[in-house]
PDB file of C-alpha atoms in Angstrom:
ATOM      1  CA  MET A   1     -11.931 -12.420  -2.515  1.00 86.00           C
ATOM      2  CA  ILE A   2     -10.756  -8.857  -3.409  1.00 91.00           C
ATOM      3  CA  LYS A   3      -8.257  -8.196  -5.943  1.00 93.00           C
ATOM      4  CA  VAL A   4      -5.466  -5.677  -5.331  1.00 95.00           C
ATOM      5  CA  ARG A   5      -3.348  -4.245  -8.229  1.00 96.00           C
ATOM      6  CA  PHE A   6       0.064  -2.751  -7.427  1.00 96.00           C
ATOM      7  CA  LEU A   7       1.398  -0.067  -9.649  1.00 95.00           C
ATOM      8  CA  PRO A   8       3.936   0.576 -11.262  1.00 92.00           C
ATOM      9  CA  ALA A   9       4.840  -3.165 -10.884  1.00 91.00           C
ATOM     10  CA  ASP A  10       1.440  -4.071 -12.545  1.00 94.00           C
ATOM     11  CA  ARG A  11       0.958  -7.118 -10.302  1.00 95.00           C
ATOM     12  CA  THR A  12      -2.413  -8.304  -9.053  1.00 96.00           C
ATOM     13  CA  VAL A  13      -3.104 -10.454  -6.098  1.00 96.00           C
ATOM     14  CA  GLU A  14      -6.338 -11.696  -4.353  1.00 94.00           C
ATOM     15  CA  GLY A  15      -6.921 -11.228  -0.642  1.00 94.00           C
ATOM     16  CA  ARG A  16      -9.413 -11.760   2.048  1.00 94.00           C
ATOM     17  CA  ALA A  17     -11.198  -9.234   4.294  1.00 93.00           C
ATOM     18  CA  HIS A  18      -9.016  -7.687   7.060  1.00 94.00           C
ATOM     19  CA  MET A  19      -5.727  -8.415   5.215  1.00 96.00           C
ATOM     20  CA  SER A  20      -3.530  -5.274   5.003  1.00 96.00           C
ATOM     21  CA  ILE A  21      -2.072  -3.852   1.832  1.00 96.00           C
ATOM     22  CA  LEU A  22       1.355  -4.612   3.148  1.00 96.00           C
ATOM     23  CA  GLN A  23       0.515  -8.294   3.667  1.00 96.00           C
ATOM     24  CA  LEU A  24      -0.819  -8.485   0.089  1.00 96.00           C
ATOM     25  CA  ALA A  25       2.255  -6.700  -1.370  1.00 96.00           C
ATOM     26  CA  ARG A  26       4.460  -9.368   0.303  1.00 95.00           C
ATOM     27  CA  LYS A  27       2.204 -12.037  -1.189  1.00 96.00           C
ATOM     28  CA  ALA A  28       2.561 -10.516  -4.608  1.00 96.00           C
ATOM     29  CA  ASN A  29       6.437 -10.109  -4.196  1.00 95.00           C
ATOM     30  CA  VAL A  30       5.969  -6.307  -4.325  1.00 94.00           C
ATOM     31  CA  SER A  31       8.515  -4.414  -2.153  1.00 91.00           C
ATOM     32  CA  ILE A  32       7.204  -1.862   0.337  1.00 91.00           C
ATOM     33  CA  ALA A  33       9.688  -0.411   2.776  1.00 87.00           C
ATOM     34  CA  THR A  34       8.969  -0.716   6.444  1.00 89.00           C
ATOM     35  CA  ARG A  35      10.905  -0.669   9.657  1.00 90.00           C
ATOM     36  CA  CYS A  36       8.165  -1.248  12.184  1.00 89.00           C
ATOM     37  CA  ASP A  37       6.812  -4.460  10.584  1.00 82.00           C
ATOM     38  CA  GLY A  38       3.311  -3.032  10.285  1.00 84.00           C
ATOM     39  CA  ASN A  39       2.825  -1.221  13.531  1.00 86.00           C
ATOM     40  CA  ALA A  40       2.226   2.356  12.023  1.00 88.00           C
ATOM     41  CA  ALA A  41       5.324   3.540  13.778  1.00 88.00           C
ATOM     42  CA  CYS A  42       7.812   4.362  10.966  1.00 90.00           C
ATOM     43  CA  MET A  43       5.404   5.705   8.317  1.00 91.00           C
ATOM     44  CA  MET A  44       7.600   4.385   5.541  1.00 91.00           C
ATOM     45  CA  CYS A  45       4.934   2.232   3.952  1.00 93.00           C
ATOM     46  CA  LYS A  46       2.884   5.088   2.549  1.00 95.00           C
ATOM     47  CA  VAL A  47       1.007   4.308  -0.666  1.00 96.00           C
ATOM     48  CA  GLN A  48      -1.364   6.253  -2.837  1.00 96.00           C
ATOM     49  CA  VAL A  49      -4.788   4.494  -3.335  1.00 96.00           C
ATOM     50  CA  ILE A  50      -6.035   5.109  -6.832  1.00 95.00           C
ATOM     51  CA  GLU A  51      -9.171   2.914  -6.483  1.00 90.00           C
ATOM     52  CA  GLY A  52     -10.079   1.833  -2.971  1.00 83.00           C
ATOM     53  CA  ALA A  53     -13.759   0.835  -2.790  1.00 83.00           C
ATOM     54  CA  GLY A  54     -12.635  -2.464  -1.226  1.00 87.00           C
ATOM     55  CA  LEU A  55     -10.802  -0.879   1.632  1.00 93.00           C
ATOM     56  CA  GLN A  56     -12.010  -0.360   5.109  1.00 94.00           C
ATOM     57  CA  PRO A  57     -12.092   3.393   6.245  1.00 94.00           C
ATOM     58  CA  PRO A  58      -8.926   4.509   8.046  1.00 95.00           C
ATOM     59  CA  GLN A  59      -8.903   4.058  11.741  1.00 94.00           C
ATOM     60  CA  LEU A  60      -7.900   6.726  14.283  1.00 93.00           C
ATOM     61  CA  LYS A  61      -4.228   5.456  14.497  1.00 91.00           C
ATOM     62  CA  GLU A  62      -3.763   5.919  10.729  1.00 94.00           C
ATOM     63  CA  ILE A  63      -5.533   9.249  10.710  1.00 94.00           C
ATOM     64  CA  ASN A  64      -3.427  10.559  13.555  1.00 93.00           C
ATOM     65  CA  LYS A  65      -0.178   9.477  11.837  1.00 93.00           C
ATOM     66  CA  LEU A  66      -1.032  10.884   8.302  1.00 95.00           C
ATOM     67  CA  GLY A  67      -3.506  13.660   9.012  1.00 94.00           C
ATOM     68  CA  GLU A  68      -6.806  14.245   7.434  1.00 94.00           C
ATOM     69  CA  ASN A  69      -5.445  16.124   4.327  1.00 95.00           C
ATOM     70  CA  ALA A  70      -3.318  13.148   3.230  1.00 95.00           C
ATOM     71  CA  ILE A  71      -6.070  10.683   3.840  1.00 95.00           C
ATOM     72  CA  GLN A  72      -8.385  12.824   1.681  1.00 94.00           C
ATOM     73  CA  ARG A  73      -5.774  12.735  -1.109  1.00 95.00           C
ATOM     74  CA  GLY A  74      -5.830   8.943  -0.988  1.00 95.00           C
ATOM     75  CA  VAL A  75      -2.559   8.387   0.928  1.00 96.00           C
ATOM     76  CA  ARG A  76      -2.640   5.424   3.139  1.00 97.00           C
ATOM     77  CA  LEU A  77      -0.297   3.377   5.390  1.00 96.00           C
ATOM     78  CA  SER A  78      -0.126   0.035   3.702  1.00 96.00           C
ATOM     79  CA  CYS A  79       0.193  -1.697   7.074  1.00 96.00           C
ATOM     80  CA  GLN A  80      -3.015  -0.091   8.242  1.00 96.00           C
ATOM     81  CA  ALA A  81      -5.132  -0.136   5.077  1.00 95.00           C
ATOM     82  CA  LYS A  82      -7.196  -3.300   5.301  1.00 95.00           C
ATOM     83  CA  LEU A  83      -9.463  -5.004   2.784  1.00 95.00           C
ATOM     84  CA  SER A  84     -13.239  -4.806   3.537  1.00 92.00           C
ATOM     85  CA  GLY A  85     -15.539  -7.752   2.936  1.00 77.00           C
ATOM     86  CA  SER A  86     -16.896  -6.628  -0.425  1.00 73.00           C
ATOM     87  CA  GLY A  87     -15.478  -7.977  -3.721  1.00 67.00           C
ATOM     88  CA  HIS A  88     -13.985  -4.877  -5.233  1.00 80.00           C
ATOM     89  CA  LEU A  89     -10.724  -4.066  -7.030  1.00 89.00           C
ATOM     90  CA  VAL A  90      -8.231  -1.973  -5.125  1.00 94.00           C
ATOM     91  CA  VAL A  91      -5.539  -0.198  -7.125  1.00 96.00           C
ATOM     92  CA  VAL A  92      -2.442   1.021  -5.178  1.00 96.00           C
ATOM     93  CA  GLU A  93       0.405   3.074  -6.492  1.00 95.00           C
ATOM     94  CA  LEU A  94       3.835   2.715  -4.769  1.00 94.00           C
ATOM     95  CA  PRO A  95       6.113   5.751  -4.430  1.00 86.00           C
ATOM     96  CA  GLU A  96       9.347   5.518  -6.283  1.00 77.00           C
ATOM     97  CA  SER A  97      12.293   4.552  -3.943  1.00 74.00           C
ATOM     98  CA  PRO A  98      14.519   7.459  -2.921  1.00 72.00           C
ATOM     99  CA  LEU A  99      17.558   5.646  -4.467  1.00 78.00           C
ATOM    100  CA  LYS A 100      15.843   5.197  -7.832  1.00 77.00           C
ATOM    101  CA  ALA A 101      14.766   8.816  -7.726  1.00 76.00           C
ATOM    102  CA  ALA A 102      18.211  10.006  -7.037  1.00 84.00           C
ATOM    103  CA  ILE A 103      19.673   7.810  -9.911  1.00 87.00           C
ATOM    104  CA  ARG A 104      16.986   8.983 -12.332  1.00 81.00           C
ATOM    105  CA  ALA A 105      17.689  12.609 -11.462  1.00 84.00           C
ATOM    106  CA  GLN A 106      21.458  12.123 -11.973  1.00 89.00           C
ATOM    107  CA  LEU A 107      20.975  10.374 -15.271  1.00 90.00           C
ATOM    108  CA  ALA A 108      18.705  13.144 -16.520  1.00 87.00           C
ATOM    109  CA  LYS A 109      21.374  15.808 -15.471  1.00 87.00           C
ATOM    110  CA  GLN A 110      24.108  13.908 -17.269  1.00 88.00           C
ATOM    111  CA  GLN A 111      22.002  13.581 -20.428  1.00 87.00           C
ATOM    112  CA  GLU A 112      21.236  17.310 -20.318  1.00 86.00           C
ATOM    113  CA  GLU A 113      24.907  18.068 -19.985  1.00 83.00           C
ATOM    114  CA  ASP A 114      25.839  15.586 -22.719  1.00 82.00           C
ATOM    115  CA  SER A 115      23.340  17.353 -25.159  1.00 82.00           C
ATOM    116  CA  LEU A 116      25.158  20.690 -24.665  1.00 77.00           C
ATOM    117  CA  TRP A 117      28.293  19.304 -26.346  1.00 71.00           C
TER     118      TRP A 117
END
């Protein structure tokens, strides 16, 4: 079994070889947006792999979608990133949702305006 830790939720779940990060996120009750249900078509399920020694290398389908530069920076499609057979820890960081980012930015702007008075 391989442990996968999801940040910033700080939830850890165990999985078997060939399970995708998306499947494990659902198992851990961690929300990852997707429209294509894991077919690498929508590209909404991008995650940042912080520690990924327990992941299989990206396949051609994922490389074609993301590009070599993104892959080298640790960006993966959670629907395509699958666990390998070795028992390592995988740490994945989920991006902030666009709605949360917009709300956070608006609150920061409001706080800045309030401090002027």
